[in-house]
Coordinates of C-alpha atoms and ligand atoms in Angstrom, one line a residue:
M1 CA 70.5 1.2 21.8
T2 CA 67.8 0.0 19.6
E3 CA 67.0 -3.6 19.9
P4 CA 67.3 -5.6 16.5
R5 CA 64.3 -6.8 14.5
A6 CA 63.9 -10.5 14.7
A7 CA 66.1 -11.9 12.0
N8 CA 66.2 -15.3 10.3
P9 CA 68.2 -18.1 12.2
L10 CA 71.9 -18.4 11.3
F11 CA 74.1 -21.5 11.5
L12 CA 77.2 -21.9 13.6
P13 CA 79.2 -24.9 12.8
K14 CA 80.6 -26.8 15.6
S15 CA 84.1 -26.3 14.5
R16 CA 83.5 -22.5 14.9
L17 CA 82.3 -22.4 18.5
D18 CA 85.8 -21.6 19.5
D19 CA 85.6 -18.4 17.2
L20 CA 82.5 -17.4 19.2
I21 CA 84.2 -18.1 22.6
G22 CA 87.3 -16.2 21.3
Q23 CA 85.2 -13.4 20.4
L24 CA 83.7 -13.1 23.8
A25 CA 87.0 -13.2 25.4
A26 CA 88.4 -10.5 23.2
A27 CA 85.3 -8.3 24.1
G28 CA 86.5 -8.7 27.7
F29 CA 83.8 -11.2 28.8
E30 CA 84.7 -13.8 31.3
V31 CA 83.2 -17.0 29.5
V32 CA 81.5 -19.6 32.1
G33 CA 79.5 -22.7 31.2
P34 CA 79.3 -26.4 31.8
R35 CA 82.2 -28.4 32.8
L36 CA 82.8 -31.9 34.3
E37 CA 84.1 -31.5 37.7
Q38 CA 83.6 -33.7 41.0
Q39 CA 81.7 -36.3 38.9
A40 CA 78.9 -33.7 37.9
I41 CA 78.2 -31.0 35.3
V42 CA 78.9 -27.5 37.2
Y43 CA 79.4 -24.2 35.9
G44 CA 83.1 -22.5 35.7
P45 CA 85.4 -21.0 33.1
I46 CA 85.3 -22.2 29.5
R47 CA 88.5 -21.3 27.6
S48 CA 87.6 -23.6 24.5
A49 CA 84.8 -26.0 23.4
S50 CA 86.9 -28.9 24.7
D51 CA 86.1 -27.8 28.1
L52 CA 82.4 -28.4 27.5
P53 CA 81.0 -32.0 28.8
I54 CA 81.5 -33.3 25.5
G55 CA 79.5 -36.9 24.9
W56 CA 78.0 -36.8 28.6
T57 CA 74.7 -36.8 29.8
D58 CA 73.0 -36.7 33.7
L59 CA 70.7 -39.2 34.8
Q60 CA 68.4 -37.7 37.4
G61 CA 65.9 -39.1 39.8
P62 CA 64.8 -38.3 43.5
G63 CA 67.7 -38.3 45.4
S64 CA 70.0 -39.7 42.6
Y65 CA 72.1 -38.1 40.2
R66 CA 74.6 -40.0 38.0
L67 CA 76.7 -39.3 34.7
Q68 CA 76.6 -41.5 31.8
R69 CA 78.1 -41.6 28.4
R70 CA 75.7 -40.7 25.7
G71 CA 77.1 -42.6 22.8
D72 CA 77.4 -39.6 20.6
E73 CA 79.3 -36.4 20.8
A74 CA 76.6 -33.8 21.9
Y75 CA 78.1 -30.7 23.6
F76 CA 75.2 -30.0 25.5
G77 CA 73.7 -33.2 26.1
Y78 CA 72.7 -33.3 29.8
V79 CA 70.0 -31.1 31.4
V80 CA 71.2 -29.3 34.6
G81 CA 73.6 -29.9 37.5
P82 CA 73.8 -28.8 41.0
H83 CA 75.1 -25.3 40.2
S84 CA 72.7 -22.6 38.9
W85 CA 73.9 -19.3 37.5
K86 CA 72.6 -17.4 40.5
K87 CA 76.1 -17.8 42.1
Y88 CA 77.4 -15.3 39.4
L89 CA 74.7 -12.8 40.3
F90 CA 74.0 -13.6 44.1
P91 CA 77.4 -14.9 45.4
P92 CA 77.2 -17.3 48.3
T93 CA 79.4 -15.1 50.1
L94 CA 79.8 -11.3 49.4
T95 CA 81.9 -8.6 51.8
L96 CA 79.6 -5.7 52.0
W97 CA 81.9 -3.4 53.8
H98 CA 85.2 -3.5 55.5
A99 CA 85.9 -1.4 58.9
R100 CA 89.3 -0.1 60.2
R101 CA 90.1 1.2 63.7
T102 CA 91.9 4.2 63.9
G103 CA 92.5 5.5 67.3
D104 CA 89.6 5.8 69.5
T105 CA 87.1 5.5 66.3
F106 CA 87.1 3.4 63.1
T107 CA 86.3 4.2 59.4
I108 CA 84.1 2.4 57.0
E109 CA 85.2 1.4 53.4
E110 CA 82.8 0.2 51.1
S111 CA 83.7 -3.5 49.6
N112 CA 85.2 -3.0 46.1
D113 CA 84.2 -6.4 45.0
E114 CA 83.4 -5.4 41.3
P115 CA 81.4 -8.3 39.2
P116 CA 83.2 -8.9 36.1
R117 CA 81.6 -8.9 32.5
R118 CA 80.5 -12.4 32.2
A119 CA 79.2 -14.6 29.2
L120 CA 76.9 -17.5 30.5
L121 CA 77.1 -20.3 27.9
G122 CA 74.6 -22.8 28.0
V123 CA 71.4 -21.1 30.0
R124 CA 68.5 -23.4 29.6
G125 CA 65.0 -22.1 29.2
C126 CA 64.3 -22.7 32.8
E127 CA 67.2 -20.7 33.9
L128 CA 66.4 -17.9 31.9
H129 CA 63.1 -17.7 33.7
A130 CA 64.9 -18.1 37.0
I131 CA 67.0 -14.9 36.2
A132 CA 63.8 -13.1 35.4
V133 CA 62.3 -14.4 39.0
Q134 CA 65.5 -13.1 40.5
D135 CA 65.5 -9.8 38.6
R136 CA 62.1 -9.2 40.5
V137 CA 63.6 -9.7 43.7
F138 CA 66.8 -8.0 43.4
L139 CA 66.0 -5.3 40.7
N140 CA 62.9 -3.6 42.6
R141 CA 61.1 -1.9 40.0
A142 CA 60.6 1.1 41.8
G143 CA 64.5 1.3 42.5
Q144 CA 63.8 1.4 46.3
F145 CA 65.5 -2.3 47.2
T146 CA 67.9 -2.7 44.3
D147 CA 70.9 -5.0 45.3
P148 CA 73.9 -3.0 43.8
F149 CA 76.0 -6.2 43.4
Y150 CA 73.3 -7.8 41.4
A151 CA 72.4 -4.8 39.4
K152 CA 76.1 -4.4 38.1
A153 CA 76.4 -8.1 37.5
R154 CA 73.4 -8.3 35.6
Q155 CA 73.8 -5.6 33.5
R156 CA 77.4 -6.9 32.5
L157 CA 75.9 -10.2 31.5
F158 CA 76.0 -11.9 27.8
L159 CA 73.3 -14.6 27.8
I160 CA 73.9 -17.6 25.5
A161 CA 70.8 -19.9 25.9
V162 CA 70.9 -23.2 24.6
E163 CA 67.6 -25.2 24.1
C164 CA 67.1 -28.8 26.0
E165 CA 67.1 -31.7 23.8
T166 CA 66.9 -34.3 26.6
A167 CA 64.6 -34.1 29.6
G168 CA 65.7 -34.9 32.8
G169 CA 63.9 -37.6 35.2
T170 CA 63.2 -34.9 37.7
C171 CA 62.4 -31.8 35.4
F172 CA 58.8 -30.4 34.8
C173 CA 59.6 -27.1 32.9
T174 CA 56.5 -28.1 30.6
S175 CA 54.2 -27.9 33.6
M176 CA 55.6 -24.4 34.6
G177 CA 55.7 -23.0 31.1
T178 CA 59.5 -22.4 31.3
G179 CA 60.9 -24.8 28.7
P180 CA 62.5 -26.9 27.0
Q181 CA 62.0 -24.4 24.3
I182 CA 63.5 -20.8 24.7
D183 CA 60.9 -18.3 23.8
D184 CA 61.8 -15.6 21.4
P185 CA 62.0 -12.2 23.1
L186 CA 61.4 -10.4 20.1
D187 CA 57.6 -12.5 19.7
A188 CA 55.4 -10.9 22.1
H189 CA 53.1 -14.0 21.8
S190 CA 55.8 -16.6 22.8
A191 CA 56.2 -16.3 26.3
P192 CA 52.7 -16.2 27.9
R193 CA 53.0 -16.8 31.5
R194 CA 55.9 -14.4 32.3
G195 CA 56.4 -11.9 29.8
R196 CA 59.8 -11.4 27.9
H197 CA 62.9 -13.0 28.9
A198 CA 66.0 -11.6 27.2
Y199 CA 68.9 -13.6 25.8
D200 CA 71.7 -12.1 23.5
L201 CA 72.0 -15.5 21.7
A202 CA 69.9 -18.7 21.8
L203 CA 71.4 -21.8 20.4
T204 CA 69.9 -25.1 19.2
E205 CA 72.1 -28.1 18.8
L206 CA 72.5 -30.2 15.7
D207 CA 74.9 -33.1 15.1
D208 CA 77.3 -30.5 13.2
G209 CA 76.4 -27.2 14.5
F210 CA 73.9 -25.0 16.0
V211 CA 71.1 -23.1 14.8
V212 CA 71.2 -19.4 16.2
R213 CA 68.8 -17.0 17.1
V214 CA 69.8 -13.4 18.0
G215 CA 67.9 -11.6 20.8
S216 CA 69.7 -8.5 21.3
A217 CA 71.7 -5.8 19.8
A218 CA 74.9 -7.2 21.5
G219 CA 74.2 -10.6 20.0
Q220 CA 73.6 -9.2 16.5
D221 CA 77.2 -7.5 16.8
L222 CA 78.7 -10.6 17.8
V223 CA 77.2 -12.8 14.9
A224 CA 78.2 -9.8 12.5
R225 CA 81.9 -10.5 13.5
L226 CA 81.4 -14.0 13.1
G227 CA 79.9 -13.7 9.4
L228 CA 77.5 -16.6 10.0
A229 CA 75.3 -17.9 7.0
A230 CA 71.7 -18.4 7.3
A231 CA 70.5 -21.7 8.6
A232 CA 68.8 -24.0 6.1
P233 CA 65.0 -24.5 6.7
E234 CA 65.7 -28.3 7.3
Q235 CA 68.2 -27.2 10.1
I236 CA 65.6 -25.3 11.6
A237 CA 63.0 -27.7 11.2
E238 CA 65.3 -30.5 12.9
G239 CA 65.9 -28.1 15.8
R240 CA 62.3 -28.1 16.5
R241 CA 61.9 -31.4 16.3
R242 CA 64.6 -32.1 18.8
V243 CA 63.3 -29.8 21.3
A244 CA 59.6 -31.0 20.7
A245 CA 61.0 -34.5 21.6
A246 CA 62.3 -33.3 24.9
A247 CA 59.2 -31.7 25.7
Q248 CA 57.4 -35.1 25.3
A249 CA 60.0 -36.9 27.3
M250 CA 59.6 -34.7 30.5
G251 CA 60.3 -36.5 33.6
R252 CA 57.6 -34.9 35.7
W253 CA 54.2 -33.4 35.5
L254 CA 52.5 -30.8 38.0
D255 CA 49.0 -29.6 37.7
T256 CA 49.2 -26.0 38.4
T257 CA 45.4 -25.3 38.2
D258 CA 44.5 -23.1 41.2
L259 CA 47.9 -23.8 42.7
R260 CA 48.3 -20.6 44.9
Q261 CA 44.8 -21.2 46.3
L262 CA 45.4 -24.8 46.8
L263 CA 48.3 -24.2 49.1
H264 CA 46.9 -21.4 51.0
R265 CA 43.8 -23.3 51.9
N266 CA 45.5 -26.6 52.9
Q267 CA 47.8 -25.3 55.6
E268 CA 46.6 -27.6 58.2
H269 CA 46.8 -30.6 55.9
P270 CA 48.1 -34.0 57.1
R271 CA 50.5 -34.2 54.3
W272 CA 52.8 -31.5 56.0
D273 CA 53.3 -34.1 58.7
A274 CA 54.0 -36.8 56.5
V275 CA 56.9 -34.8 54.8
A276 CA 58.3 -33.5 57.9
D277 CA 59.1 -37.1 59.0
R278 CA 61.2 -37.6 56.1
C279 CA 62.7 -34.1 55.8
L280 CA 66.1 -33.8 57.4
S281 CA 66.1 -30.0 57.4
C282 CA 69.5 -30.1 55.5
T283 CA 69.0 -27.1 53.4
N284 CA 70.1 -28.8 50.3
C285 CA 66.9 -28.0 48.4
T286 CA 67.3 -24.3 49.0
M287 CA 71.0 -24.1 48.1
V288 CA 70.5 -25.6 44.5
C289 CA 67.4 -23.7 43.8
P290 CA 68.1 -21.2 41.2
T291 CA 65.6 -18.6 42.7
C292 CA 66.0 -18.9 46.3
F293 CA 67.2 -15.8 47.7
C294 CA 67.6 -15.5 51.4
S295 CA 70.7 -14.6 53.0
S296 CA 72.3 -13.4 56.5
V297 CA 74.8 -11.1 57.5
A298 CA 77.7 -11.5 60.1
D299 CA 80.1 -9.2 61.4
V300 CA 83.8 -10.8 61.3
T301 CA 86.5 -9.4 63.3
D302 CA 90.4 -10.1 63.2
L303 CA 92.3 -11.1 66.0
S304 CA 94.1 -7.8 66.5
L305 CA 90.7 -6.3 66.8
E306 CA 91.9 -3.4 64.1
N307 CA 89.9 -5.0 61.2
A308 CA 86.3 -6.1 60.8
Q309 CA 84.2 -6.9 57.8
R310 CA 80.4 -7.6 57.2
V311 CA 79.8 -10.5 55.2
R312 CA 76.8 -11.7 53.3
K313 CA 75.9 -15.5 53.2
W314 CA 73.4 -17.6 51.4
D315 CA 70.9 -18.7 54.3
S316 CA 67.8 -21.1 54.2
C317 CA 64.4 -21.1 55.7
F318 CA 65.3 -24.8 56.7
N319 CA 68.1 -23.5 59.0
P320 CA 67.0 -23.9 62.8
E321 CA 68.4 -20.2 63.6
F322 CA 66.1 -18.8 60.4
A323 CA 63.2 -18.0 62.5
K324 CA 64.5 -17.2 65.7
V325 CA 63.7 -13.7 66.9
H326 CA 63.7 -12.1 70.2
G327 CA 61.3 -14.0 72.2
G328 CA 61.2 -17.4 70.6
D329 CA 61.3 -19.3 67.1
F330 CA 58.2 -18.8 65.1
R331 CA 59.1 -21.9 62.9
P332 CA 60.5 -24.3 65.6
S333 CA 59.4 -27.7 63.9
I334 CA 60.3 -29.2 60.4
R335 CA 56.8 -29.3 59.4
A336 CA 56.5 -25.6 59.8
R337 CA 59.6 -25.0 57.7
Y338 CA 58.8 -27.3 54.8
R339 CA 55.4 -25.7 54.6
Q340 CA 56.9 -22.4 54.7
W341 CA 59.4 -23.2 51.8
L342 CA 56.9 -25.2 49.4
T343 CA 54.2 -22.5 50.0
H344 CA 56.1 -19.7 49.5
K345 CA 57.6 -21.2 46.3
F346 CA 54.5 -22.1 44.8
A347 CA 51.7 -19.6 46.3
S348 CA 53.0 -16.6 48.2
W349 CA 55.5 -16.0 45.6
Y350 CA 52.9 -14.6 43.5
D351 CA 51.5 -12.3 46.3
Q352 CA 55.0 -10.8 46.6
F353 CA 56.6 -10.8 43.0
D354 CA 53.4 -11.8 40.8
V355 CA 55.2 -14.8 39.5
S356 CA 55.9 -18.6 40.6
G357 CA 58.8 -18.7 42.6
C358 CA 59.6 -22.4 40.9
V359 CA 60.6 -22.7 37.4
G360 CA 60.5 -26.7 37.4
C361 CA 64.2 -27.5 37.1
G362 CA 63.8 -30.4 39.3
R363 CA 67.2 -29.6 41.2
C364 CA 65.6 -29.9 44.6
I365 CA 64.1 -33.2 43.8
T366 CA 67.4 -34.5 42.6
W367 CA 69.6 -33.2 45.3
C368 CA 67.3 -33.8 48.1
P369 CA 69.2 -36.7 50.2
V370 CA 65.8 -38.5 51.0
G371 CA 64.2 -37.8 47.6
I372 CA 61.4 -35.4 48.6
D373 CA 59.6 -34.6 45.5
V374 CA 57.7 -31.2 45.1
T375 CA 55.4 -32.6 42.4
E376 CA 54.6 -35.6 44.6
E377 CA 53.9 -33.4 47.7
I378 CA 51.5 -31.1 45.7
N379 CA 49.8 -33.7 44.0
A380 CA 49.1 -35.6 47.3
I381 CA 47.6 -32.4 48.8
R382 CA 45.5 -31.9 45.7
A383 CA 44.4 -35.6 45.9
A384 CA 42.9 -34.7 49.4
D385 CA 42.2 -31.2 48.9
G386 CA 40.5 -29.8 52.2
Q387 CA 41.9 -32.5 54.6
R388 CA 43.0 -31.5 58.1
R389 CA 45.3 -33.0 60.5
L390 CA 44.0 -34.3 63.7
D391 CA 45.3 -32.4 66.7
Ligands
SF4_1 S1 61.6 -25.3 43.8 FE1 62.9 -27.1 42.9 S2 62.0 -27.3 40.9 FE2 61.5 -25.2 41.5 S3 62.8 -23.9 40.8 FE3 63.4 -24.5 42.9 S4 64.9 -26.4 42.5 FE4 63.8 -26.0 40.6
SF4_2 S1 63.2 -31.2 51.5 FE1 65.2 -32.5 51.3 S2 66.7 -31.0 50.8 FE2 65.1 -29.9 51.5 S3 65.9 -29.6 53.6 FE3 64.3 -31.4 53.5 S4 65.9 -33.4 53.2 FE4 67.0 -31.2 52.9

């Protein structure tokens, strides 16, 4: 299918967002997006616009998250919550295969877990980049290490991105070059650090509707069915102004100059001991991170011993069992685990995948129970570059 040429933006009145959701449902997509649940904004099924967290925002800081009324009726007036979209592409638990005993032998049946066609509504700029980072992990370009579930789920996605107009207290997407604006995938000059990042539609919210940009042939088909009018120049300008204001209000800043080399040459910095004194090794940061991809497998047998299954589950480099191998544990201390995690995200990820493992979403800062802040840790190492612990 040929990709469409960049077209002029269109305008979708808020009263017609349900038409868009209805068209996606009619085309066989399960629409998922932000919902208010468990006193947080999380991702789940969206049947109509009334399921969205209309009029709510999230106040975030290190180890702190609160919902608050905004005083307007914004549909996407929050930042990001504890969920990331990775749960739909790389599920927390996945059965890989079943085994059934038949007499003295057994047969293995492949799992028939089939990902549905899904439309993700409300994907932020940093989250589009996070999906692109996980693509590099799970869709190996040479085709040698492609994860079959991820590949199917990814191929069935319809992505509706929404630009951020509110900056979170823990966000630093501007430092990582991932937001809050959403780069036009048809503009080769607009995504300087990470190449192109595809979306099907990109929305910018105004008071009465959305400026809509089309990023794919599937997106073009959908807007053609909706029969949308062109956005007025002043609507486009107002959208740009709002996103630029969010960039100015960013909660945090990280100097990324020479970051890979900075972390590699500071493996014995005393800051690793200081952070280890605070870190609980609870794994929260890795569970909420949209790019973390570690998993482990376990075989589970039922009580009759007739049936077994192999299950893959999210794992974390903070788990005490993670680095245990025959003969010992190669990361027995919290210092070693924290250093591994941070250095992998911001340094050795480049060596493996030619991209940063961090997109600046701020989740690990917000959801760390003791408020450890990756930007603060890196800034402290930079401030005393070359310092070594005293053994
Ligand atoms: S390391 Fe933290 S800020 Fe970076 S992508 Fe992961 S959760 Fe977001
Ligand atoms: S850095 Fe925070 S969230 Fe991560 S393991 Fe340590 S205490 Fe838990």
